[in-house]
XYZ file of C-alpha atoms in Angstrom:
733
model
C 43.853 25.899 6.479
C 45.277 28.138 9.047
C 47.651 29.492 6.369
C 46.009 29.913 3.646
C 44.497 34.229 2.944
C 40.918 33.445 3.062
C 41.018 32.407 6.961
C 42.695 34.992 9.945
C 45.466 33.253 11.959
C 46.088 33.976 15.651
C 48.981 35.311 14.743
C 47.684 37.875 12.207
C 44.688 38.598 15.203
C 47.581 39.233 17.290
C 49.312 41.312 14.875
C 46.307 43.673 14.518
C 45.298 43.897 17.476
C 48.669 45.342 18.362
C 48.409 47.845 15.651
C 44.960 49.142 15.628
C 45.251 49.657 19.031
C 45.253 53.345 19.317
C 43.531 53.941 15.949
C 39.895 52.854 16.368
C 38.691 55.970 15.405
C 40.586 56.151 12.167
C 40.091 52.991 10.976
C 36.042 53.497 11.458
C 36.736 56.317 9.377
C 38.393 55.023 7.163
C 36.077 52.202 6.223
C 33.060 54.652 5.943
C 35.103 56.832 3.473
C 35.316 53.308 1.415
C 31.913 52.500 1.468
C 31.111 54.831 -1.763
C 34.028 53.881 -3.808
C 34.122 50.334 -3.031
C 29.672 50.451 -4.364
C 31.669 51.484 -7.685
C 33.495 49.034 -7.424
C 31.236 46.011 -6.783
C 30.487 43.194 -8.893
C 33.799 43.937 -10.973
C 36.038 41.387 -11.861
C 38.959 42.942 -10.474
C 42.990 40.544 -11.583
C 45.837 40.805 -9.799
C 47.650 40.661 -12.949
C 45.884 43.274 -14.836
C 44.818 45.645 -11.734
C 46.658 45.673 -8.902
C 50.388 45.228 -9.882
C 49.864 48.507 -11.960
C 49.294 50.196 -9.217
C 52.552 49.129 -7.526
C 54.495 50.674 -10.696
C 51.799 53.741 -10.944
C 52.778 55.196 -7.181
C 56.647 53.962 -7.011
C 55.855 50.543 -4.977
C 58.239 48.862 -7.039
C 61.094 50.984 -8.210
C 64.483 50.107 -7.610
C 64.586 52.320 -4.813
C 61.597 50.921 -3.175
C 60.114 46.995 -2.591
C 61.471 46.294 -5.979
C 65.268 46.162 -5.129
C 67.155 43.377 -5.721
C 66.337 42.237 -2.269
C 63.156 44.492 -2.010
C 62.891 46.554 1.348
C 61.518 45.852 4.534
C 61.582 42.736 4.285
C 58.888 42.935 1.291
C 60.263 42.172 -1.854
C 57.822 43.449 -5.483
C 59.189 42.778 -8.797
C 61.189 45.652 -10.903
C 57.993 47.344 -11.894
C 56.215 44.470 -12.262
C 58.026 41.613 -14.197
C 56.709 38.907 -12.333
C 53.662 39.200 -10.691
C 53.336 35.569 -9.912
C 56.119 36.512 -7.504
C 54.728 39.541 -6.607
C 51.353 37.741 -5.613
C 52.954 34.938 -3.480
C 55.397 38.203 -1.908
C 51.774 40.399 -0.985
C 49.380 37.422 -0.166
C 50.861 34.147 0.765
C 54.319 35.372 2.268
C 54.912 35.601 6.021
C 51.768 33.191 6.224
C 49.961 35.776 4.755
C 50.339 38.655 7.305
C 50.606 41.564 4.660
C 46.241 41.041 4.367
C 42.878 40.373 5.762
C 40.184 39.176 4.117
C 37.718 39.211 7.030
C 38.832 42.852 7.428
C 40.086 44.208 4.446
C 40.946 47.517 5.813
C 43.158 46.090 8.229
C 45.323 44.847 5.862
C 49.263 46.063 6.165
C 48.789 46.146 2.297
C 46.739 49.138 3.190
C 47.834 50.223 6.685
C 51.526 50.899 5.458
C 50.883 53.304 1.915
C 48.160 55.414 3.849
C 50.520 55.581 6.936
C 48.625 54.758 9.194
C 50.893 51.980 10.465
C 54.396 53.630 9.564
C 56.354 53.512 6.340
C 59.283 54.010 5.672
C 57.995 54.925 2.081
C 55.536 57.593 2.993
C 51.945 58.120 2.029
C 51.088 56.458 -1.143
C 47.697 56.729 -1.530
C 45.215 58.693 0.192
C 42.720 56.612 2.278
C 39.981 57.811 0.114
C 41.536 57.570 -2.820
C 40.425 55.216 -6.564
C 43.610 52.882 -5.635
C 42.622 51.854 -1.886
C 39.037 51.306 -2.945
C 40.739 48.908 -5.915
C 42.689 47.128 -3.343
C 40.362 47.090 -0.843
C 37.655 45.496 -2.722
C 40.184 43.317 -4.370
C 41.110 41.481 -0.808
C 37.621 41.467 0.262
C 36.591 39.287 -3.223
C 39.372 36.562 -1.718
C 42.560 38.080 -3.091
C 42.624 36.092 -5.992
C 45.469 35.421 -8.852
C 42.655 34.272 -11.428
C 43.139 35.685 -14.928
C 40.909 35.969 -17.859
C 42.607 37.042 -20.438
C 46.212 38.445 -20.999
C 47.914 41.536 -21.168
C 49.430 42.502 -24.381
C 50.616 45.607 -24.797
C 49.081 49.389 -24.815
C 48.563 51.990 -27.191
C 49.530 55.816 -26.402
C 48.606 59.428 -27.890
C 49.960 61.127 -28.718
C 52.970 59.278 -29.699
C 54.491 63.077 -30.907
C 53.118 66.271 -29.437
C 53.796 69.459 -31.612
C 54.134 71.974 -29.004
C 53.978 75.502 -30.894
C 55.814 77.682 -27.832
C 57.367 76.958 -24.112
C 54.218 76.379 -21.555
C 51.737 74.415 -24.229
C 50.072 71.308 -22.559
C 48.749 68.336 -23.616
C 47.118 65.087 -22.280
C 47.971 61.656 -22.216
C 46.245 58.461 -22.952
C 47.226 54.926 -22.542
C 44.971 51.875 -23.290
C 45.656 48.178 -22.859
C 45.030 45.630 -24.953
C 44.238 41.811 -24.159
C 44.736 38.670 -25.457
C 39.999 38.245 -25.767
C 40.664 41.204 -28.224
C 38.835 43.590 -25.411
C 40.835 47.024 -24.304
C 40.696 49.437 -21.538
C 41.794 52.813 -20.652
C 44.419 52.474 -18.329
C 45.545 55.930 -18.025
C 45.054 56.920 -14.455
C 47.464 53.572 -13.542
C 50.335 54.674 -16.303
C 53.656 56.125 -15.017
C 55.041 59.259 -17.443
C 58.520 59.988 -16.187
C 60.520 62.431 -17.866
C 63.618 62.120 -19.419
C 65.026 65.037 -18.719
C 63.196 66.747 -15.950
C 64.466 70.286 -17.590
C 63.098 69.929 -20.393
C 59.014 69.170 -19.465
C 56.649 69.170 -16.364
C 54.845 65.738 -15.545
C 51.691 65.944 -13.879
C 50.576 62.300 -13.474
C 47.401 62.620 -11.761
C 45.903 64.709 -14.853
C 48.425 62.262 -17.041
C 49.713 65.771 -18.796
C 52.986 66.875 -20.193
C 53.885 70.475 -20.144
C 56.911 71.824 -22.386
C 59.154 74.084 -20.577
C 62.513 74.425 -22.651
C 62.562 74.860 -26.420
C 63.548 71.492 -28.340
C 62.860 68.008 -28.505
C 62.191 65.960 -25.254
C 61.393 62.169 -24.347
C 58.473 61.368 -21.816
C 58.129 57.631 -20.906
C 54.516 56.227 -20.502
C 54.669 53.245 -18.742
C 51.830 50.553 -17.801
C 52.912 46.842 -16.222
C 55.922 45.799 -17.990
C 55.527 48.186 -21.371
C 57.072 51.068 -22.156
C 56.558 53.736 -25.002
C 58.614 56.821 -25.566
C 56.663 59.666 -25.789
C 57.992 62.702 -28.255
C 57.511 66.542 -27.534
C 59.106 68.909 -30.028
C 59.109 72.938 -29.264
C 60.307 74.874 -32.132
C 64.290 76.450 -31.115
C 63.279 79.852 -32.447
C 60.029 81.793 -32.822
C 61.260 83.140 -35.914
C 60.053 82.034 -38.987
C 62.498 80.086 -41.517
C 64.024 82.158 -44.522
C 62.898 80.974 -47.390
C 65.786 79.131 -49.761
C 66.664 76.606 -52.131
C 67.695 73.813 -49.566
C 70.168 71.911 -50.813
C 69.501 68.579 -50.419
C 71.396 65.113 -52.312
C 69.921 61.886 -51.042
C 67.230 60.860 -48.680
C 69.850 61.783 -45.995
C 69.039 65.154 -46.637
C 65.079 65.369 -47.071
C 65.099 63.801 -43.672
C 67.620 65.913 -41.942
C 65.828 69.154 -43.928
C 62.106 67.457 -42.305
C 63.276 67.759 -38.715
C 65.038 71.050 -39.186
C 61.563 72.705 -40.135
C 59.952 71.437 -37.028
C 62.640 72.862 -34.979
C 62.752 75.935 -37.098
C 66.035 75.643 -37.502
C 68.098 77.298 -40.545
C 71.383 75.266 -41.815
C 74.441 76.480 -41.986
C 76.189 76.976 -45.049
C 78.374 74.940 -46.834
C 82.304 74.434 -46.580
C 85.052 75.540 -48.487
C 86.942 72.905 -50.664
C 89.645 72.828 -48.047
C 87.955 72.296 -45.401
C 85.855 69.634 -46.959
C 89.153 68.144 -48.125
C 90.491 68.286 -44.330
C 86.767 67.025 -43.230
C 87.028 63.605 -45.587
C 90.661 62.885 -45.277
C 89.898 62.827 -41.333
C 87.138 60.967 -41.646
C 88.438 58.341 -44.120
C 92.096 58.145 -43.048
C 92.639 59.462 -39.593
C 95.295 61.974 -40.877
C 95.356 65.273 -42.212
C 95.442 66.570 -46.035
C 98.973 66.791 -47.334
C 100.057 71.034 -48.610
C 100.107 69.103 -52.259
C 97.231 67.214 -52.347
C 95.100 70.838 -51.024
C 96.527 73.067 -53.843
C 95.701 70.608 -56.269
C 92.206 70.233 -54.887
C 91.614 73.370 -54.468
C 92.997 73.872 -58.152
C 90.412 71.348 -59.608
C 87.730 72.975 -61.316
C 85.871 69.418 -61.634
C 82.226 69.621 -60.583
C 82.230 66.039 -59.548
C 85.929 66.591 -57.607
C 84.234 66.279 -54.113
C 82.703 62.926 -55.031
C 85.623 61.509 -57.015
C 88.184 62.625 -53.771
C 85.786 59.981 -51.449
C 86.406 57.239 -54.019
C 89.997 58.052 -53.869
C 89.930 58.109 -50.117
C 87.982 54.681 -50.128
C 90.323 53.018 -52.290
C 93.665 54.215 -50.422
C 95.211 51.966 -48.003
C 95.021 55.128 -45.549
C 91.090 54.184 -45.325
C 92.240 50.268 -44.688
C 94.670 51.608 -42.012
C 92.224 53.776 -39.985
C 89.006 51.976 -40.215
C 91.004 49.050 -38.674
C 91.867 50.980 -36.488
C 88.463 51.917 -35.714
C 87.178 48.255 -36.076
C 89.703 47.296 -33.554
C 88.575 49.390 -31.060
C 85.036 48.523 -31.552
C 85.801 45.015 -31.018
C 88.426 45.986 -28.444
C 91.801 43.936 -29.861
C 94.537 44.733 -28.038
C 97.271 41.718 -26.928
C 96.111 39.500 -24.446
C 98.876 37.906 -21.774
C 101.420 39.991 -23.983
C 100.284 37.357 -26.857
C 101.708 40.085 -29.498
C 100.981 37.007 -32.649
C 97.379 36.656 -31.879
C 96.813 40.486 -31.680
C 98.721 40.611 -35.207
C 96.806 37.890 -36.794
C 93.481 39.383 -35.632
C 94.128 42.858 -36.846
C 95.515 41.594 -40.361
C 92.510 39.817 -40.791
C 89.783 43.357 -39.994
C 92.451 45.105 -42.519
C 92.053 42.065 -45.337
C 88.446 42.058 -44.514
C 87.963 46.065 -44.846
C 90.268 45.904 -47.913
C 88.350 43.183 -50.092
C 85.046 45.449 -48.817
C 83.376 42.344 -46.869
C 79.944 42.532 -46.410
C 79.527 43.433 -42.240
C 77.706 40.599 -41.978
C 80.049 38.432 -43.214
C 82.659 39.959 -40.941
C 80.126 39.734 -37.891
C 79.249 35.886 -38.366
C 82.998 34.822 -38.992
C 83.617 36.461 -35.718
C 80.563 34.528 -33.678
C 81.756 30.714 -34.977
C 85.071 30.956 -34.729
C 87.082 28.471 -33.658
C 90.795 27.166 -33.747
C 94.488 28.729 -33.301
C 94.334 31.959 -32.547
C 97.930 32.607 -33.772
C 96.474 31.463 -37.136
C 93.038 32.225 -37.442
C 92.294 35.980 -36.644
C 88.459 35.893 -35.681
C 89.146 33.324 -33.162
C 90.922 36.185 -31.197
C 87.679 37.715 -30.741
C 86.477 34.676 -28.352
C 89.700 36.032 -26.355
C 88.486 39.436 -25.699
C 86.792 38.704 -22.363
C 87.246 36.144 -19.488
C 83.094 34.661 -18.912
C 80.856 34.104 -21.194
C 78.858 36.522 -19.387
C 80.880 39.332 -20.025
C 81.022 37.845 -23.959
C 77.151 38.097 -24.013
C 77.912 41.878 -22.861
C 80.511 42.746 -25.606
C 78.449 41.235 -28.067
C 75.617 42.775 -27.474
C 76.475 46.193 -27.113
C 78.880 45.907 -30.199
C 76.428 43.920 -32.959
C 72.979 45.069 -31.301
C 73.771 48.183 -30.259
C 72.213 47.173 -26.890
C 72.774 46.911 -23.023
C 71.977 43.539 -22.301
C 73.987 43.956 -19.400
C 71.035 45.498 -17.495
C 68.984 42.009 -17.739
C 72.032 40.206 -15.877
C 69.534 40.550 -12.314
C 66.201 41.698 -13.084
C 64.147 42.330 -16.770
C 66.271 45.369 -18.548
C 63.653 48.004 -16.744
C 63.456 50.302 -19.650
C 63.802 47.817 -22.909
C 62.400 44.150 -24.386
C 65.080 42.207 -22.718
C 64.753 39.603 -20.008
C 67.184 37.462 -17.429
C 66.499 34.562 -19.789
C 67.457 36.748 -22.844
C 70.649 37.608 -20.880
C 71.708 34.690 -19.122
C 70.399 32.589 -22.468
C 73.116 33.849 -24.772
C 75.456 33.675 -21.941
C 74.521 30.108 -22.123
C 75.691 30.062 -26.135
C 78.970 31.469 -25.074
C 79.503 29.203 -22.436
C 79.793 26.331 -24.769
C 83.554 28.117 -26.439
C 86.680 27.214 -24.761
C 88.331 30.052 -24.849
C 92.269 30.543 -24.960
C 95.166 29.915 -27.856
C 92.623 27.784 -29.117
C 89.304 28.115 -28.688
C 86.465 25.202 -29.462
C 83.428 24.016 -28.487
C 82.889 22.981 -24.625
C 80.199 20.907 -24.467
C 79.566 20.812 -20.898
C 80.249 24.658 -20.552
C 76.920 25.975 -18.724
C 76.086 28.967 -16.706
C 73.825 29.255 -13.794
C 70.424 31.321 -13.671
C 70.166 33.262 -10.330
C 66.649 33.182 -10.908
C 66.241 29.683 -10.789
C 69.502 28.392 -9.418
C 69.497 26.148 -12.148
C 71.759 26.280 -15.710
C 70.434 28.845 -17.882
C 69.237 27.340 -21.313
C 70.703 28.381 -23.920
C 68.633 31.217 -26.262
C 68.523 33.729 -28.796
C 67.842 37.160 -27.234
C 63.987 38.180 -27.958
C 63.640 35.130 -30.279
C 63.853 31.023 -29.555
C 65.076 29.039 -27.106
C 68.179 27.009 -28.160
C 68.161 22.784 -27.363
C 70.823 22.305 -24.975
C 72.936 19.490 -26.678
C 73.099 21.546 -29.932
C 76.369 22.500 -30.392
C 75.741 24.783 -33.205
C 74.156 27.296 -31.433
C 76.150 30.196 -31.888
C 75.802 29.769 -35.719
C 71.916 30.131 -34.699
C 72.557 33.093 -32.917
C 75.095 34.682 -35.571
C 72.277 33.566 -38.281
C 69.240 35.313 -36.534
C 71.639 38.189 -36.132
C 72.638 38.749 -39.678
C 68.966 38.320 -41.126
C 68.501 41.557 -43.524
C 65.146 41.586 -40.990
C 66.990 41.696 -37.717
C 65.804 45.588 -36.218
C 69.426 45.646 -34.281
C 72.506 44.540 -36.847
C 72.096 47.241 -39.384
C 70.936 49.640 -37.282
C 73.843 49.557 -34.442
C 76.588 50.003 -37.128
C 75.313 52.464 -39.389
C 74.611 54.496 -36.319
C 78.421 54.450 -35.664
C 79.402 54.836 -38.998
C 77.358 57.828 -38.622
C 79.043 59.220 -35.579
C 82.058 58.828 -37.108
C 80.874 60.830 -39.902
C 78.457 63.531 -38.464
C 80.221 64.232 -34.964
C 77.142 62.190 -32.994
C 74.859 59.003 -33.047
C 71.227 59.365 -34.459
C 70.732 57.407 -31.259
C 73.580 58.432 -28.050
C 74.915 56.450 -27.125
C 75.408 54.118 -29.596
C 75.529 50.807 -27.958
C 72.194 51.852 -26.178
C 69.507 51.134 -28.548
C 65.917 50.728 -26.787
C 62.394 51.627 -27.412
C 62.461 54.595 -24.770
C 65.640 55.640 -26.624
C 64.446 56.533 -30.065
C 66.946 58.116 -32.734
C 66.509 61.776 -33.215
C 65.755 60.811 -36.748
C 64.120 57.833 -36.763
C 62.848 57.601 -40.297
C 66.551 58.553 -41.659
C 67.917 55.490 -39.122
C 65.314 52.987 -40.315
C 65.858 53.851 -44.424
C 70.409 53.766 -43.817
C 70.068 50.515 -42.657
C 67.586 49.682 -45.427
C 70.252 50.782 -47.871
C 73.464 49.231 -45.833
C 71.682 45.613 -45.990
C 70.912 46.190 -49.993
C 74.344 47.423 -50.699
C 75.270 43.734 -49.156
C 76.004 45.335 -46.056
C 79.069 47.727 -47.228
C 80.829 49.738 -44.869
C 82.547 51.927 -48.015
C 78.817 52.163 -48.950
C 77.193 53.928 -46.398
C 80.592 55.932 -45.951
C 80.069 57.272 -49.356
C 76.454 57.713 -49.082
C 76.566 59.823 -45.764
C 79.829 62.056 -47.055
C 77.806 62.584 -50.198
C 75.098 64.532 -48.818
C 75.024 68.192 -48.218
C 74.512 67.335 -44.397
C 77.826 65.966 -44.297
C 79.164 69.266 -45.948
C 78.129 71.641 -43.720
C 79.644 74.487 -41.408
C 80.748 73.728 -38.321
C 80.034 77.221 -37.895
C 76.938 78.185 -36.127
C 74.428 81.026 -37.364
C 71.728 83.242 -34.974
C 69.083 80.818 -36.304
C 70.904 77.060 -35.317
C 73.199 78.454 -32.180
C 71.053 75.938 -29.732
C 71.406 73.031 -31.986
C 73.319 70.540 -31.042
C 72.137 67.097 -31.821
C 70.270 68.047 -35.419
C 72.667 68.614 -38.067
C 71.654 72.250 -38.840
C 75.427 72.582 -38.630
C 78.652 70.163 -38.318
C 79.520 69.170 -35.171
C 83.329 70.010 -33.885
C 84.476 66.899 -32.632
C 87.753 66.845 -30.832
C 90.599 64.244 -32.906
C 91.105 61.001 -31.829
C 94.144 60.324 -29.122
C 95.713 58.775 -31.939
C 94.716 60.677 -35.031
C 96.058 63.854 -32.895
C 99.073 62.001 -32.065
C 99.793 61.257 -35.793
C 99.312 65.098 -36.937
C 101.413 66.638 -34.089
C 104.406 63.993 -35.729
C 103.208 64.948 -39.649
C 102.783 68.882 -38.782
C 106.601 68.863 -36.853
C 108.390 66.593 -39.171
C 109.382 64.351 -36.048
C 107.483 61.562 -35.285
C 107.843 59.321 -31.673
C 108.931 55.765 -31.380
C 106.250 53.610 -29.701
C 107.900 50.781 -27.801
C 110.330 48.380 -30.056
C 108.283 49.670 -33.043
C 109.838 51.222 -36.322
C 110.278 55.184 -35.709
C 107.692 56.615 -38.064
C 104.959 53.976 -37.126
C 101.639 55.979 -36.813
C 99.950 55.791 -33.619
C 96.794 54.566 -35.427
C 99.036 51.307 -36.209
C 99.911 50.249 -32.917
C 98.774 46.874 -31.937
C 99.099 47.019 -28.616
C 97.303 50.451 -26.418
C 99.084 49.925 -23.622
C 102.579 50.194 -25.445
C 104.108 52.981 -22.825
C 103.876 57.080 -24.727
C 103.524 59.551 -22.577
C 101.676 61.431 -25.693
C 98.697 59.225 -26.139
C 98.331 59.222 -22.269
C 98.329 62.795 -22.204
C 95.953 63.009 -25.227
C 93.736 60.003 -23.521
C 93.803 57.281 -25.227
C 91.812 54.393 -25.067
C 92.951 51.003 -23.684
C 90.005 48.578 -24.935
C 89.922 47.035 -21.473
C 86.505 48.295 -21.582
C 84.265 50.506 -24.240
C 85.620 53.595 -26.160
C 82.314 54.493 -27.217
C 82.165 57.542 -24.488
C 79.844 60.000 -24.933
C 82.462 62.360 -22.953
C 84.796 63.569 -25.337
C 84.149 66.677 -26.227
C 86.382 69.911 -26.785
C 86.454 71.413 -23.310
C 88.591 68.649 -22.100
C 91.111 69.348 -25.536
C 92.590 72.545 -24.532
C 94.132 70.866 -21.326
C 95.267 67.624 -22.680
C 97.297 69.916 -25.483
C 98.399 72.114 -22.346
C 99.669 69.322 -20.474
C 100.709 67.906 -23.651
C 102.737 71.283 -25.656
C 105.666 71.539 -22.235
C 108.545 70.078 -23.173
C 107.727 67.410 -25.744
C 106.328 69.419 -28.209
C 108.582 72.333 -27.538
C 111.979 69.424 -28.668
C 109.929 68.771 -31.400
C 109.441 72.122 -33.007
C 113.203 72.763 -32.170
C 114.759 69.969 -33.738
C 117.657 69.339 -35.738
C 115.432 67.489 -38.758
C 112.196 69.220 -37.705
C 109.746 70.680 -40.083
C 110.892 74.325 -38.904
C 114.350 73.529 -38.752
C 114.717 72.587 -42.366
C 112.557 75.529 -43.406
C 115.076 77.959 -41.399
C 117.834 76.189 -42.676
C 116.791 76.399 -46.340
C 116.388 80.080 -45.915
C 112.677 80.319 -46.556
C 110.907 83.841 -45.385
C 109.380 84.092 -42.089
C 105.565 84.900 -43.799
C 106.324 81.957 -46.515
C 106.876 79.576 -43.130
C 103.886 80.517 -41.266
C 101.636 80.057 -45.285
C 103.153 76.456 -45.500
C 102.420 75.813 -41.372
C 98.626 77.208 -41.988
C 98.110 74.414 -45.034
C 100.502 71.539 -43.450
C 97.961 72.288 -39.856
C 94.800 73.739 -39.960
C 94.596 72.850 -44.246
C 94.403 75.968 -45.048
C 95.336 79.060 -46.690
C 95.551 82.141 -44.236
C 92.879 84.550 -44.985
C 93.612 88.253 -45.942
C 93.413 89.223 -41.869
C 95.677 86.892 -40.881
C 97.652 87.690 -43.486
C 98.368 91.013 -42.546
C 98.355 90.398 -39.315
C 101.182 87.800 -39.653
C 102.976 90.409 -41.950
C 103.342 92.843 -39.202
C 104.612 91.243 -37.120
C 107.385 89.559 -39.286
C 108.638 93.069 -40.938
C 110.308 93.931 -37.334
C 112.058 90.585 -36.431
C 115.385 92.091 -36.647
C 117.576 89.080 -36.295
C 117.961 84.810 -37.226
C 117.742 84.443 -33.355
C 114.277 86.472 -32.724
C 113.128 84.821 -35.954
C 113.574 81.209 -34.884
C 111.676 82.140 -31.428
C 108.781 84.085 -32.827
C 108.327 80.868 -35.245
C 108.624 78.004 -32.891
C 106.262 80.406 -30.702
C 103.951 80.350 -33.626
C 104.006 76.816 -33.982
C 103.327 76.406 -30.357
C 100.359 78.122 -30.758
C 99.140 76.559 -33.839
C 99.846 72.699 -32.299
C 97.520 74.552 -29.384
C 95.035 75.868 -30.848
C 91.500 74.527 -31.306
C 91.123 74.532 -34.933
C 94.352 72.097 -35.203
C 92.705 69.972 -32.371
C 89.311 69.550 -33.769
C 87.636 68.108 -36.875
C 85.000 70.665 -38.130
């Protein structure tokens, strides 16, 4: 009986005498202060799981920076954010022979003395000695520090879920209600932690459970109680101006949802772009290259009212679409040569091309990858299993690609901001551990991974769903069928969000591989509608591209106006994006007329067609290509770094191309074209537009003063150099 928490051991008595020898007066004062609170709590059934653990979360005791760290802190370990109450109970009540609690004299328990700093505590003061949390913990200890639970916690209800502030400075109160298995409910607001995603956007006052808007825009506040996390959306109009009444352009459900959000934020939409810019934007998005001067003149001259829709259809049916979107999927799947195995990479790349050419459903593509077996030199999708080295890496890759979720955050502990558990992470890894990776991909019946929590082989498990029989050789198929089910909450949203980002510049969820309830979409209804539309189309990538490009939102100008200049995520104007390294390299080659030779590939091979992203190329290196050893979906890509890249590139590498004997410029000069006509042509092939009146007048004035052929040559070389260095050339806008 000496080791049970209800019986004070000699070890505890000695420890307490040493700790309190100089604090008798403080102890008596604490006891007096607790009496009134204890009376209020008396006769109440206090449960460790539902009452005590939430306090550890509310006051930061079980956070990653404190006792919730992987190894704990100060020889005291709690599960991260209370994810494992049973182990927490052992740590509090049983660890070190129960020295943290004193049932005989609850006020002398280390569990109280430390956080109230009556005894030195590295974490500082967490509770005031006369606070409700101290009263609650004291009464729980006095009642025997029991671990009985009469009801199971099932979730929380948070109000409001969205708060529309009229202006900066407005405040709202939050209420959180816990629900339980017996149907009961309880107000747990005081035990809930409110966390701002961005502290510069809102002020959080946890004592009063209030949120105050500090900055205009949309902000996310996370409410955490036990293992439940719920987002609260705070919206403050970006301007005080009344929206100008104008006829909104709406082509489909996309525009309805975009316009609804713009109205909430009082944002005016920028105007639609010209035919020239639409042609450039669509051709870059769908084929990864600039339109030719001939296609530009034909498109502008076309009077058909549906010519933009016909353009999209033509691009989707082109070889350029297949080539570019093969490149996009290859980057997503991290396709690269494995141990100099060009054959496997080539077969894999060709298989992807064939799927896109036939508009195969993305569900079918994904299932083929996940269940593939056989010779990787003849079966393209089998190479998917050669992408990573371990089953855990493969689980992380699959969850990020197909679910848009960072399952890797549940490796060492349950995901702190999502539903994923260690069982989900290691369970999926256990499914993949049964795959023999190599040139021959086959089932490995004895494959396994060790679960770090139990130090035993992890049981195969579909994430968030059922466990799988360890002897079932069909586990990969079970995962693939669950994943690609039309009702799966992750699969369709993950891919349409990536397509949206490619076309619109920013995902509805950012980062695109971080879907979770605490990272909600900027337009959640729109994301749902896009996903449903995608499923209804037979999981057609082409269909979703067509749906987005036919919207008015897609055809919006990238130039902000006064009424939307602060918007960077709600699509009141298009988002300018730097061209990918390979696309930019191909564009430079097309404009100059001089193509780089990549390794042993024939001259004229496009950069987006390279199987090996590590092929030596100074051009691609300077322009910042992704080597696909990790994710290429960085949100850090921005126009800010474009000028520096172009400056580095535009040294000898670009000057040599401009002045080469067979360059576009040299051929034009050799043919005797007038300088102003050459400039106009470069505007068309490089910027996909004609000069405006101001530009034409400017260049005309400069060219009339050129005296010699040498002067003209040097002047035009400088002009082409400046065009290739411009942000207008190097961005999609």
